[in-house]
Amino acid sequence: MTPNPSLVLNKVDDITFETYDAPTITDPHDVLVQVKKTGICGSDIHYYAHGKIGPFVLKSPMVLGHESSGTVVEVGSAVKDLKPGDNVAIEPGVPSRLSDEYKQGKYNLCPHMCFAATPSADGKNPPGTLCKYFKSPQDFLVKLPEQVTLEMGALVEPLSVGVHAARVGGIKFGDVVAVFGAGPVGILAAAVAKKFGASKVIIVDIFDNKLEMAKEMGVATHTFNSKTGGDYKKLIEELGQEPNVVLECTGAEPCIRMGVFCLAHGGKYIQVGNAPGDVTFPITEFGNKELTLFGTFRYGYGDYKTAVGILAQNYASNLPEIDFEKMITHRLKWEDAIKAYDLVRAGNGAVKCIISGPE
């Protein structure tokens, strides 16, 4: 068997390098990918620090990683659109092909979803992508065009979260958007809002360095520090008008409240971030303004392809509109992968960390 070096979370505070047998093609639609670049997600850190996220609880060792790109090394006999040597972004969640949600075109809501590095209800752990070889169905891989690097391919997963939120909320040309949270998802959600035609995008956070990064990247026309800048009235003053769309990417109750209060009458509130539990919600303000609330979960049909298309269009020019590379604050080799997790867990200015390999 071919060895498959992997990064494994055994339990809280315990990550080790392990070697398993590489997966093999068993279905004619299977594709084997050699993983090249993987981003560290906030959910990874939750499992590392707490062993759970909401209903997803770690009960046994789990290969980490779900934000990955790589190169095709082998394809099943029925695969026609991909070949060895192609670079791909890996969509990490595969639903049951028999579920009602899948048949309704909402496969991201499938209760039987097999999602990389996410414990399932039966206590089993679908393998993550932080390994040398990862097997995927062909229709959950998106080929990367020449101008989209493998490093950018690792950003497709969180970028797709922003795409899904924008599509669910119907963001359109001319919208004025407030994004709460300047972490990776917030920054990328702002980028999508801009690419979808928003005339103004204000990003709200409590860290000036993250807000400055958002401006330097070209995803924000305005920024607002909610810790030092004042209340929602000051936010509106900074923007010059009330936003008609809010993308809430933090799950923090103060941000949720500010999002509702700053919205224009008839506006749309889109919840992207996960809250740690129930929150107090300003329902009277919400009702009096006739706001619309949208919930979002991961991404669905077409979102990955749209995310790749955004990157391809952005880098088709020598002067890209958005400098996505700026949000990658740390790049580490495979042998330093455990250090990478400790670095992101500690904070200290890390926005997006990319691990290379294993080779």
Short mmCIF file of the C-alpha atoms (twelve columns), coordinates in Angstrom:
data_MODEL
# 
_entry.id   MODEL 
# 
loop_
_atom_site.group_PDB 
_atom_site.id 
_atom_site.type_symbol 
_atom_site.label_atom_id 
_atom_site.label_alt_id 
_atom_site.label_comp_id 
_atom_site.label_asym_id 
_atom_site.label_seq_id 
_atom_site.Cartn_x 
_atom_site.Cartn_y 
_atom_site.Cartn_z 
_atom_site.pdbx_PDB_model_num 
ATOM 1   C CA . MET A 1   0.000   0.000  0.000   1 
ATOM 2   C CA . THR A 2   1.056   3.600  -0.637  1 
ATOM 3   C CA . PRO A 3   1.845   5.489  2.596   1 
ATOM 4   C CA . ASN A 4   -0.338  8.498  3.378   1 
ATOM 5   C CA . PRO A 5   1.261   10.929 5.881   1 
ATOM 6   C CA . SER A 6   -1.534  12.663 7.809   1 
ATOM 7   C CA . LEU A 7   -2.012  15.253 10.550  1 
ATOM 8   C CA . VAL A 8   -4.246  13.799 13.264  1 
ATOM 9   C CA . LEU A 9   -6.137  15.375 16.145  1 
ATOM 10  C CA . ASN A 10  -6.293  12.632 18.779  1 
ATOM 11  C CA . LYS A 11  -8.073  14.641 21.472  1 
ATOM 12  C CA . VAL A 12  -8.084  18.151 22.912  1 
ATOM 13  C CA . ASP A 13  -4.551  19.621 22.882  1 
ATOM 14  C CA . ASP A 14  -3.103  16.544 21.165  1 
ATOM 15  C CA . ILE A 15  -2.069  16.653 17.479  1 
ATOM 16  C CA . THR A 16  0.388   14.164 15.979  1 
ATOM 17  C CA . PHE A 17  1.804   13.129 12.614  1 
ATOM 18  C CA . GLU A 18  0.633   9.661  11.591  1 
ATOM 19  C CA . THR A 19  0.987   7.509  8.480   1 
ATOM 20  C CA . TYR A 20  -1.931  5.473  7.108   1 
ATOM 21  C CA . ASP A 21  -2.551  3.639  3.855   1 
ATOM 22  C CA . ALA A 22  -3.507  5.936  1.005   1 
ATOM 23  C CA . PRO A 23  -7.095  5.613  -0.275  1 
ATOM 24  C CA . THR A 24  -7.667  3.730  -3.512  1 
ATOM 25  C CA . ILE A 25  -10.150 4.257  -6.305  1 
ATOM 26  C CA . THR A 26  -13.132 1.950  -5.802  1 
ATOM 27  C CA . ASP A 27  -15.792 3.761  -7.839  1 
ATOM 28  C CA . PRO A 28  -15.423 4.727  -11.531 1 
ATOM 29  C CA . HIS A 29  -16.222 8.349  -10.604 1 
ATOM 30  C CA . ASP A 30  -13.508 8.567  -7.925  1 
ATOM 31  C CA . VAL A 31  -10.510 10.880 -8.218  1 
ATOM 32  C CA . LEU A 32  -7.311  10.665 -6.186  1 
ATOM 33  C CA . VAL A 33  -5.745  14.039 -5.391  1 
ATOM 34  C CA . GLN A 34  -2.294  14.795 -4.002  1 
ATOM 35  C CA . VAL A 35  -2.942  17.612 -1.537  1 
ATOM 36  C CA . LYS A 36  -0.654  20.610 -2.017  1 
ATOM 37  C CA . LYS A 37  -2.054  23.522 0.035   1 
ATOM 38  C CA . THR A 38  -4.360  23.573 3.067   1 
ATOM 39  C CA . GLY A 39  -5.716  26.495 5.063   1 
ATOM 40  C CA . ILE A 40  -6.422  26.354 8.789   1 
ATOM 41  C CA . CYS A 41  -10.058 27.150 9.629   1 
ATOM 42  C CA . GLY A 42  -11.491 28.464 12.875  1 
ATOM 43  C CA . SER A 43  -13.469 25.237 13.209  1 
ATOM 44  C CA . ASP A 44  -10.187 23.280 13.279  1 
ATOM 45  C CA . ILE A 45  -9.077  25.376 16.228  1 
ATOM 46  C CA . HIS A 46  -12.391 24.761 18.030  1 
ATOM 47  C CA . TYR A 47  -11.837 20.994 17.797  1 
ATOM 48  C CA . TYR A 48  -8.203  21.400 18.884  1 
ATOM 49  C CA . ALA A 49  -9.066  23.579 21.895  1 
ATOM 50  C CA . HIS A 50  -12.502 22.261 22.909  1 
ATOM 51  C CA . GLY A 51  -13.088 18.966 21.077  1 
ATOM 52  C CA . LYS A 52  -16.421 20.102 19.650  1 
ATOM 53  C CA . ILE A 53  -18.428 22.678 17.745  1 
ATOM 54  C CA . GLY A 54  -22.120 22.673 18.597  1 
ATOM 55  C CA . PRO A 55  -23.461 19.172 17.892  1 
ATOM 56  C CA . PHE A 56  -20.199 17.972 16.291  1 
ATOM 57  C CA . VAL A 57  -18.175 16.256 19.027  1 
ATOM 58  C CA . LEU A 58  -14.761 14.605 18.637  1 
ATOM 59  C CA . LYS A 59  -14.898 11.049 20.017  1 
ATOM 60  C CA . SER A 60  -11.912 9.425  18.322  1 
ATOM 61  C CA . PRO A 61  -8.768  10.474 16.391  1 
ATOM 62  C CA . MET A 62  -9.493  12.529 13.264  1 
ATOM 63  C CA . VAL A 63  -7.388  13.625 10.288  1 
ATOM 64  C CA . LEU A 64  -7.598  17.421 10.207  1 
ATOM 65  C CA . GLY A 65  -8.161  19.819 7.304   1 
ATOM 66  C CA . HIS A 66  -10.921 20.785 4.877   1 
ATOM 67  C CA . GLU A 67  -9.653  23.908 3.048   1 
ATOM 68  C CA . SER A 68  -7.466  22.274 0.415   1 
ATOM 69  C CA . SER A 69  -6.289  22.243 -3.157  1 
ATOM 70  C CA . GLY A 70  -4.113  19.738 -4.924  1 
ATOM 71  C CA . THR A 71  -3.113  17.941 -8.095  1 
ATOM 72  C CA . VAL A 72  -4.956  14.989 -9.622  1 
ATOM 73  C CA . VAL A 73  -2.821  11.833 -9.656  1 
ATOM 74  C CA . GLU A 74  -5.373  9.166  -10.680 1 
ATOM 75  C CA . VAL A 75  -8.939  9.061  -12.012 1 
ATOM 76  C CA . GLY A 76  -11.635 6.408  -12.208 1 
ATOM 77  C CA . SER A 77  -12.679 4.903  -15.526 1 
ATOM 78  C CA . ALA A 78  -15.812 7.100  -15.827 1 
ATOM 79  C CA . VAL A 79  -14.053 10.423 -15.151 1 
ATOM 80  C CA . LYS A 80  -13.868 12.503 -18.328 1 
ATOM 81  C CA . ASP A 81  -13.452 16.120 -17.187 1 
ATOM 82  C CA . LEU A 82  -10.322 15.666 -15.067 1 
ATOM 83  C CA . LYS A 83  -6.969  14.040 -15.750 1 
ATOM 84  C CA . PRO A 84  -3.697  13.480 -13.888 1 
ATOM 85  C CA . GLY A 85  -1.813  16.753 -13.584 1 
ATOM 86  C CA . ASP A 86  -4.891  18.966 -13.262 1 
ATOM 87  C CA . ASN A 87  -4.949  21.301 -10.272 1 
ATOM 88  C CA . VAL A 88  -8.235  21.299 -8.342  1 
ATOM 89  C CA . ALA A 89  -10.022 22.835 -5.383  1 
ATOM 90  C CA . ILE A 90  -11.511 20.155 -3.129  1 
ATOM 91  C CA . GLU A 91  -15.079 20.674 -1.939  1 
ATOM 92  C CA . PRO A 92  -14.915 18.786 1.380   1 
ATOM 93  C CA . GLY A 93  -18.558 17.837 1.990   1 
ATOM 94  C CA . VAL A 94  -20.282 15.012 0.102   1 
ATOM 95  C CA . PRO A 95  -23.996 14.456 0.833   1 
ATOM 96  C CA . SER A 96  -26.021 11.287 0.643   1 
ATOM 97  C CA . ARG A 97  -27.256 10.949 -2.932  1 
ATOM 98  C CA . LEU A 98  -30.498 9.534  -1.470  1 
ATOM 99  C CA . SER A 99  -31.467 12.339 0.915   1 
ATOM 100 C CA . ASP A 100 -34.478 14.595 0.365   1 
ATOM 101 C CA . GLU A 101 -32.241 17.628 0.845   1 
ATOM 102 C CA . TYR A 102 -29.975 16.478 -1.970  1 
ATOM 103 C CA . LYS A 103 -32.958 15.906 -4.255  1 
ATOM 104 C CA . GLN A 104 -34.316 19.368 -3.395  1 
ATOM 105 C CA . GLY A 105 -31.076 20.995 -4.496  1 
ATOM 106 C CA . LYS A 106 -30.006 21.852 -0.941  1 
ATOM 107 C CA . TYR A 107 -27.344 19.229 -0.432  1 
ATOM 108 C CA . ASN A 108 -25.464 21.342 2.133   1 
ATOM 109 C CA . LEU A 109 -28.371 20.647 4.514   1 
ATOM 110 C CA . CYS A 110 -28.158 16.864 4.097   1 
ATOM 111 C CA . PRO A 111 -28.277 15.248 7.577   1 
ATOM 112 C CA . HIS A 112 -26.018 12.461 6.316   1 
ATOM 113 C CA . MET A 113 -23.322 14.791 4.976   1 
ATOM 114 C CA . CYS A 114 -19.833 13.290 4.991   1 
ATOM 115 C CA . PHE A 115 -17.763 16.416 5.641   1 
ATOM 116 C CA . ALA A 116 -13.982 16.244 5.910   1 
ATOM 117 C CA . ALA A 117 -12.619 16.539 9.451   1 
ATOM 118 C CA . THR A 118 -16.071 16.870 10.989  1 
ATOM 119 C CA . PRO A 119 -17.306 14.190 13.417  1 
ATOM 120 C CA . SER A 120 -20.578 12.566 12.395  1 
ATOM 121 C CA . ALA A 121 -23.438 11.646 14.719  1 
ATOM 122 C CA . ASP A 122 -22.388 7.978  14.745  1 
ATOM 123 C CA . GLY A 123 -18.996 8.899  16.194  1 
ATOM 124 C CA . LYS A 124 -17.106 8.214  12.969  1 
ATOM 125 C CA . ASN A 125 -14.757 10.803 11.524  1 
ATOM 126 C CA . PRO A 126 -14.678 11.419 7.764   1 
ATOM 127 C CA . PRO A 127 -11.000 11.844 6.839   1 
ATOM 128 C CA . GLY A 128 -9.732  15.386 6.554   1 
ATOM 129 C CA . THR A 129 -7.600  16.775 3.772   1 
ATOM 130 C CA . LEU A 130 -4.364  17.323 5.716   1 
ATOM 131 C CA . CYS A 131 -2.755  14.254 4.213   1 
ATOM 132 C CA . LYS A 132 -0.769  13.435 1.103   1 
ATOM 133 C CA . TYR A 133 -3.576  11.681 -0.805  1 
ATOM 134 C CA . PHE A 134 -7.294  12.446 -0.611  1 
ATOM 135 C CA . LYS A 135 -10.060 10.675 -2.518  1 
ATOM 136 C CA . SER A 136 -13.093 12.585 -3.790  1 
ATOM 137 C CA . PRO A 137 -16.002 12.064 -6.193  1 
ATOM 138 C CA . GLN A 138 -15.276 13.912 -9.435  1 
ATOM 139 C CA . ASP A 139 -18.246 16.274 -9.033  1 
ATOM 140 C CA . PHE A 140 -16.864 17.651 -5.767  1 
ATOM 141 C CA . LEU A 141 -13.662 18.847 -7.392  1 
ATOM 142 C CA . VAL A 142 -13.349 22.070 -9.385  1 
ATOM 143 C CA . LYS A 143 -10.510 22.448 -11.860 1 
ATOM 144 C CA . LEU A 144 -8.386  25.524 -11.266 1 
ATOM 145 C CA . PRO A 145 -7.649  27.671 -14.329 1 
ATOM 146 C CA . GLU A 146 -4.037  28.556 -15.021 1 
ATOM 147 C CA . GLN A 147 -4.198  31.990 -13.382 1 
ATOM 148 C CA . VAL A 148 -5.497  30.578 -10.070 1 
ATOM 149 C CA . THR A 149 -2.617  29.220 -7.997  1 
ATOM 150 C CA . LEU A 150 -2.847  26.245 -5.668  1 
ATOM 151 C CA . GLU A 151 -2.504  28.652 -2.761  1 
ATOM 152 C CA . MET A 152 -5.545  30.568 -3.991  1 
ATOM 153 C CA . GLY A 153 -7.222  27.201 -4.488  1 
ATOM 154 C CA . ALA A 154 -6.994  26.657 -0.723  1 
ATOM 155 C CA . LEU A 155 -9.023  29.859 -0.249  1 
ATOM 156 C CA . VAL A 156 -11.892 28.576 -2.389  1 
ATOM 157 C CA . GLU A 157 -13.545 26.840 0.574   1 
ATOM 158 C CA . PRO A 158 -13.962 29.941 2.802   1 
ATOM 159 C CA . LEU A 159 -14.626 32.096 -0.276  1 
ATOM 160 C CA . SER A 160 -17.505 29.743 -1.125  1 
ATOM 161 C CA . VAL A 161 -19.059 30.501 2.278   1 
ATOM 162 C CA . GLY A 162 -19.192 34.148 1.213   1 
ATOM 163 C CA . VAL A 163 -20.585 33.220 -2.202  1 
ATOM 164 C CA . HIS A 164 -23.344 31.156 -0.622  1 
ATOM 165 C CA . ALA A 165 -24.295 33.950 1.772   1 
ATOM 166 C CA . ALA A 166 -24.424 36.489 -1.050  1 
ATOM 167 C CA . ARG A 167 -26.540 34.203 -3.225  1 
ATOM 168 C CA . VAL A 168 -28.940 33.272 -0.421  1 
ATOM 169 C CA . GLY A 169 -29.391 36.946 0.479   1 
ATOM 170 C CA . GLY A 170 -29.608 38.059 -3.132  1 
ATOM 171 C CA . ILE A 171 -26.849 40.680 -3.015  1 
ATOM 172 C CA . LYS A 172 -26.999 42.698 -6.215  1 
ATOM 173 C CA . PHE A 173 -25.512 45.652 -8.046  1 
ATOM 174 C CA . GLY A 174 -25.768 48.890 -6.078  1 
ATOM 175 C CA . ASP A 175 -26.363 47.340 -2.654  1 
ATOM 176 C CA . VAL A 176 -24.768 48.977 0.391   1 
ATOM 177 C CA . VAL A 177 -23.337 46.221 2.580   1 
ATOM 178 C CA . ALA A 178 -22.113 46.116 6.170   1 
ATOM 179 C CA . VAL A 179 -19.939 43.111 7.050   1 
ATOM 180 C CA . PHE A 180 -19.388 42.303 10.720  1 
ATOM 181 C CA . GLY A 181 -16.074 40.552 11.352  1 
ATOM 182 C CA . ALA A 182 -12.707 40.988 9.620   1 
ATOM 183 C CA . GLY A 183 -11.602 37.384 9.981   1 
ATOM 184 C CA . PRO A 184 -11.106 35.226 6.871   1 
ATOM 185 C CA . VAL A 185 -14.837 34.600 6.289   1 
ATOM 186 C CA . GLY A 186 -15.770 38.247 6.848   1 
ATOM 187 C CA . ILE A 187 -13.044 39.520 4.531   1 
ATOM 188 C CA . LEU A 188 -13.975 37.008 1.832   1 
ATOM 189 C CA . ALA A 189 -17.706 37.703 2.244   1 
ATOM 190 C CA . ALA A 190 -16.914 41.385 1.712   1 
ATOM 191 C CA . ALA A 191 -14.899 40.469 -1.385  1 
ATOM 192 C CA . VAL A 192 -17.876 38.570 -2.791  1 
ATOM 193 C CA . ALA A 193 -20.243 41.459 -2.029  1 
ATOM 194 C CA . LYS A 194 -17.939 43.776 -3.963  1 
ATOM 195 C CA . LYS A 195 -17.644 41.333 -6.879  1 
ATOM 196 C CA . PHE A 196 -21.450 41.009 -6.925  1 
ATOM 197 C CA . GLY A 197 -21.714 44.769 -7.477  1 
ATOM 198 C CA . ALA A 198 -22.100 46.371 -4.039  1 
ATOM 199 C CA . SER A 199 -21.487 50.124 -4.317  1 
ATOM 200 C CA . LYS A 200 -20.244 50.413 -0.724  1 
ATOM 201 C CA . VAL A 201 -18.866 47.790 1.659   1 
ATOM 202 C CA . ILE A 202 -18.078 48.667 5.271   1 
ATOM 203 C CA . ILE A 203 -16.269 46.095 7.437   1 
ATOM 204 C CA . VAL A 204 -16.753 46.221 11.216  1 
ATOM 205 C CA . ASP A 205 -14.280 44.759 13.712  1 
ATOM 206 C CA . ILE A 206 -12.501 45.648 16.967  1 
ATOM 207 C CA . PHE A 207 -8.943  45.266 15.626  1 
ATOM 208 C CA . ASP A 208 -7.528  48.121 13.575  1 
ATOM 209 C CA . ASN A 209 -4.863  45.932 11.941  1 
ATOM 210 C CA . LYS A 210 -7.528  43.645 10.457  1 
ATOM 211 C CA . LEU A 211 -9.557  46.609 9.276   1 
ATOM 212 C CA . GLU A 212 -6.487  48.102 7.641   1 
ATOM 213 C CA . MET A 213 -5.799  44.783 5.901   1 
ATOM 214 C CA . ALA A 214 -9.351  44.755 4.513   1 
ATOM 215 C CA . LYS A 215 -8.826  48.203 3.033   1 
ATOM 216 C CA . GLU A 216 -5.397  47.334 1.639   1 
ATOM 217 C CA . MET A 217 -6.828  44.206 0.006   1 
ATOM 218 C CA . GLY A 218 -9.471  46.270 -1.753  1 
ATOM 219 C CA . VAL A 219 -12.515 44.515 -0.248  1 
ATOM 220 C CA . ALA A 220 -13.765 47.466 1.834   1 
ATOM 221 C CA . THR A 221 -14.678 51.001 0.842   1 
ATOM 222 C CA . HIS A 222 -15.120 51.884 4.540   1 
ATOM 223 C CA . THR A 223 -14.106 50.397 7.904   1 
ATOM 224 C CA . PHE A 224 -15.429 50.861 11.432  1 
ATOM 225 C CA . ASN A 225 -13.968 49.894 14.816  1 
ATOM 226 C CA . SER A 226 -17.002 49.018 16.951  1 
ATOM 227 C CA . LYS A 227 -14.924 49.075 20.133  1 
ATOM 228 C CA . THR A 228 -13.547 52.603 19.774  1 
ATOM 229 C CA . GLY A 229 -15.721 54.150 17.080  1 
ATOM 230 C CA . GLY A 230 -19.076 54.326 18.838  1 
ATOM 231 C CA . ASP A 231 -22.553 52.890 18.363  1 
ATOM 232 C CA . TYR A 232 -24.554 51.992 15.256  1 
ATOM 233 C CA . LYS A 233 -25.360 55.664 14.623  1 
ATOM 234 C CA . LYS A 234 -21.646 56.374 14.265  1 
ATOM 235 C CA . LEU A 235 -21.345 53.425 11.876  1 
ATOM 236 C CA . ILE A 236 -24.090 54.915 9.693   1 
ATOM 237 C CA . GLU A 237 -22.373 58.277 9.877   1 
ATOM 238 C CA . GLU A 238 -19.068 56.733 8.747   1 
ATOM 239 C CA . LEU A 239 -20.767 54.996 5.829   1 
ATOM 240 C CA . GLY A 240 -22.814 58.043 4.898   1 
ATOM 241 C CA . GLN A 241 -26.088 56.122 4.809   1 
ATOM 242 C CA . GLU A 242 -27.801 53.069 6.269   1 
ATOM 243 C CA . PRO A 243 -26.730 49.782 4.702   1 
ATOM 244 C CA . ASN A 244 -29.505 47.772 3.070   1 
ATOM 245 C CA . VAL A 245 -27.649 44.457 3.590   1 
ATOM 246 C CA . VAL A 246 -25.830 43.085 6.649   1 
ATOM 247 C CA . LEU A 247 -23.509 40.065 6.501   1 
ATOM 248 C CA . GLU A 248 -22.953 39.050 10.140  1 
ATOM 249 C CA . CYS A 249 -19.829 36.872 10.248  1 
ATOM 250 C CA . THR A 250 -18.963 36.812 13.951  1 
ATOM 251 C CA . GLY A 251 -21.886 35.266 15.850  1 
ATOM 252 C CA . ALA A 252 -21.198 37.793 18.640  1 
ATOM 253 C CA . GLU A 253 -24.337 39.224 20.243  1 
ATOM 254 C CA . PRO A 254 -23.160 42.870 20.172  1 
ATOM 255 C CA . CYS A 255 -22.521 42.566 16.424  1 
ATOM 256 C CA . ILE A 256 -25.876 40.903 15.838  1 
ATOM 257 C CA . ARG A 257 -27.636 43.744 17.656  1 
ATOM 258 C CA . MET A 258 -25.666 46.446 15.864  1 
ATOM 259 C CA . GLY A 259 -26.389 44.756 12.550  1 
ATOM 260 C CA . VAL A 260 -30.130 44.943 13.117  1 
ATOM 261 C CA . PHE A 261 -30.066 48.526 14.394  1 
ATOM 262 C CA . CYS A 262 -27.914 49.892 11.562  1 
ATOM 263 C CA . LEU A 263 -29.991 48.341 8.755   1 
ATOM 264 C CA . ALA A 264 -32.231 50.463 6.571   1 
ATOM 265 C CA . HIS A 265 -35.968 49.790 6.639   1 
ATOM 266 C CA . GLY A 266 -36.801 46.808 4.438   1 
ATOM 267 C CA . GLY A 267 -33.186 45.628 4.553   1 
ATOM 268 C CA . LYS A 268 -31.758 42.118 4.563   1 
ATOM 269 C CA . TYR A 269 -29.860 40.550 7.450   1 
ATOM 270 C CA . ILE A 270 -27.747 37.475 6.573   1 
ATOM 271 C CA . GLN A 271 -26.365 35.358 9.430   1 
ATOM 272 C CA . VAL A 272 -23.073 33.736 8.415   1 
ATOM 273 C CA . GLY A 273 -21.122 33.341 11.678  1 
ATOM 274 C CA . ASN A 274 -21.886 30.741 14.325  1 
ATOM 275 C CA . ALA A 275 -22.913 32.017 17.764  1 
ATOM 276 C CA . PRO A 276 -21.673 30.087 20.828  1 
ATOM 277 C CA . GLY A 277 -25.279 29.734 21.998  1 
ATOM 278 C CA . ASP A 278 -28.634 31.522 22.119  1 
ATOM 279 C CA . VAL A 279 -28.514 35.308 21.942  1 
ATOM 280 C CA . THR A 280 -30.829 38.169 22.865  1 
ATOM 281 C CA . PHE A 281 -32.239 39.436 19.573  1 
ATOM 282 C CA . PRO A 282 -33.791 42.916 19.005  1 
ATOM 283 C CA . ILE A 283 -37.024 41.506 17.602  1 
ATOM 284 C CA . THR A 284 -39.037 44.729 17.973  1 
ATOM 285 C CA . GLU A 285 -36.551 46.706 15.885  1 
ATOM 286 C CA . PHE A 286 -36.465 43.834 13.415  1 
ATOM 287 C CA . GLY A 287 -40.241 43.770 13.038  1 
ATOM 288 C CA . ASN A 288 -40.761 47.521 12.903  1 
ATOM 289 C CA . LYS A 289 -38.270 47.809 10.058  1 
ATOM 290 C CA . GLU A 290 -39.772 44.853 8.141   1 
ATOM 291 C CA . LEU A 291 -36.327 43.301 7.832   1 
ATOM 292 C CA . THR A 292 -35.713 39.893 6.262   1 
ATOM 293 C CA . LEU A 293 -33.521 37.341 8.026   1 
ATOM 294 C CA . PHE A 294 -31.526 34.729 6.115   1 
ATOM 295 C CA . GLY A 295 -29.694 31.789 7.656   1 
ATOM 296 C CA . THR A 296 -26.764 30.253 5.777   1 
ATOM 297 C CA . PHE A 297 -24.827 27.005 6.208   1 
ATOM 298 C CA . ARG A 298 -21.611 26.281 4.338   1 
ATOM 299 C CA . TYR A 299 -22.239 26.306 0.560   1 
ATOM 300 C CA . GLY A 300 -24.357 24.593 -2.049  1 
ATOM 301 C CA . TYR A 301 -24.630 23.839 -5.738  1 
ATOM 302 C CA . GLY A 302 -22.537 26.122 -7.925  1 
ATOM 303 C CA . ASP A 303 -20.905 28.039 -5.070  1 
ATOM 304 C CA . TYR A 304 -17.489 26.430 -5.480  1 
ATOM 305 C CA . LYS A 305 -17.476 27.060 -9.227  1 
ATOM 306 C CA . THR A 306 -18.534 30.658 -8.637  1 
ATOM 307 C CA . ALA A 307 -15.721 31.131 -6.109  1 
ATOM 308 C CA . VAL A 308 -13.168 29.764 -8.581  1 
ATOM 309 C CA . GLY A 309 -14.669 32.045 -11.238 1 
ATOM 310 C CA . ILE A 310 -14.246 35.085 -8.975  1 
ATOM 311 C CA . LEU A 311 -10.570 34.243 -8.476  1 
ATOM 312 C CA . ALA A 312 -10.057 33.551 -12.184 1 
ATOM 313 C CA . GLN A 313 -11.637 36.875 -13.190 1 
ATOM 314 C CA . ASN A 314 -9.714  38.738 -10.495 1 
ATOM 315 C CA . TYR A 315 -6.346  37.400 -11.636 1 
ATOM 316 C CA . ALA A 316 -7.016  37.590 -15.366 1 
ATOM 317 C CA . SER A 317 -5.476  41.071 -15.193 1 
ATOM 318 C CA . ASN A 318 -2.007  42.180 -14.138 1 
ATOM 319 C CA . LEU A 319 -3.793  44.646 -11.842 1 
ATOM 320 C CA . PRO A 320 -6.253  42.514 -9.832  1 
ATOM 321 C CA . GLU A 321 -9.121  44.372 -8.178  1 
ATOM 322 C CA . ILE A 322 -8.686  42.463 -4.901  1 
ATOM 323 C CA . ASP A 323 -5.349  41.373 -3.439  1 
ATOM 324 C CA . PHE A 324 -6.399  38.056 -1.886  1 
ATOM 325 C CA . GLU A 325 -2.773  37.146 -1.102  1 
ATOM 326 C CA . LYS A 326 -2.605  39.821 1.607   1 
ATOM 327 C CA . MET A 327 -4.880  37.820 3.909   1 
ATOM 328 C CA . ILE A 328 -2.405  34.919 3.956   1 
ATOM 329 C CA . THR A 329 -0.317  36.028 6.919   1 
ATOM 330 C CA . HIS A 330 1.566   32.766 7.525   1 
ATOM 331 C CA . ARG A 331 2.912   30.025 5.247   1 
ATOM 332 C CA . LEU A 332 4.380   26.880 6.835   1 
ATOM 333 C CA . LYS A 333 5.893   23.623 5.627   1 
ATOM 334 C CA . TRP A 334 4.368   20.222 6.369   1 
ATOM 335 C CA . GLU A 335 6.866   19.438 9.104   1 
ATOM 336 C CA . ASP A 336 5.745   22.604 10.910  1 
ATOM 337 C CA . ALA A 337 2.010   21.845 10.655  1 
ATOM 338 C CA . ILE A 338 1.552   21.364 14.424  1 
ATOM 339 C CA . LYS A 339 3.326   24.685 15.001  1 
ATOM 340 C CA . ALA A 340 0.903   26.220 12.507  1 
ATOM 341 C CA . TYR A 341 -2.094  25.108 14.567  1 
ATOM 342 C CA . ASP A 342 -0.531  26.466 17.749  1 
ATOM 343 C CA . LEU A 343 0.210   29.743 15.995  1 
ATOM 344 C CA . VAL A 344 -3.374  30.204 14.784  1 
ATOM 345 C CA . ARG A 345 -4.771  29.133 18.150  1 
ATOM 346 C CA . ALA A 346 -2.650  31.766 19.900  1 
ATOM 347 C CA . GLY A 347 -3.936  34.522 17.618  1 
ATOM 348 C CA . ASN A 348 -1.198  37.166 17.525  1 
ATOM 349 C CA . GLY A 349 -2.216  38.614 14.166  1 
ATOM 350 C CA . ALA A 350 -2.754  35.397 12.225  1 
ATOM 351 C CA . VAL A 351 -5.524  35.787 9.649   1 
ATOM 352 C CA . LYS A 352 -5.086  32.889 7.237   1 
ATOM 353 C CA . CYS A 353 -2.349  30.276 7.620   1 
ATOM 354 C CA . ILE A 354 -1.519  27.952 4.723   1 
ATOM 355 C CA . ILE A 355 0.275   24.601 5.165   1 
ATOM 356 C CA . SER A 356 2.139   23.123 2.192   1 
ATOM 357 C CA . GLY A 357 2.374   19.413 1.454   1 
ATOM 358 C CA . PRO A 358 3.147   16.791 2.423   1 
ATOM 359 C CA . GLU A 359 5.435   16.158 -0.527  1 
# 
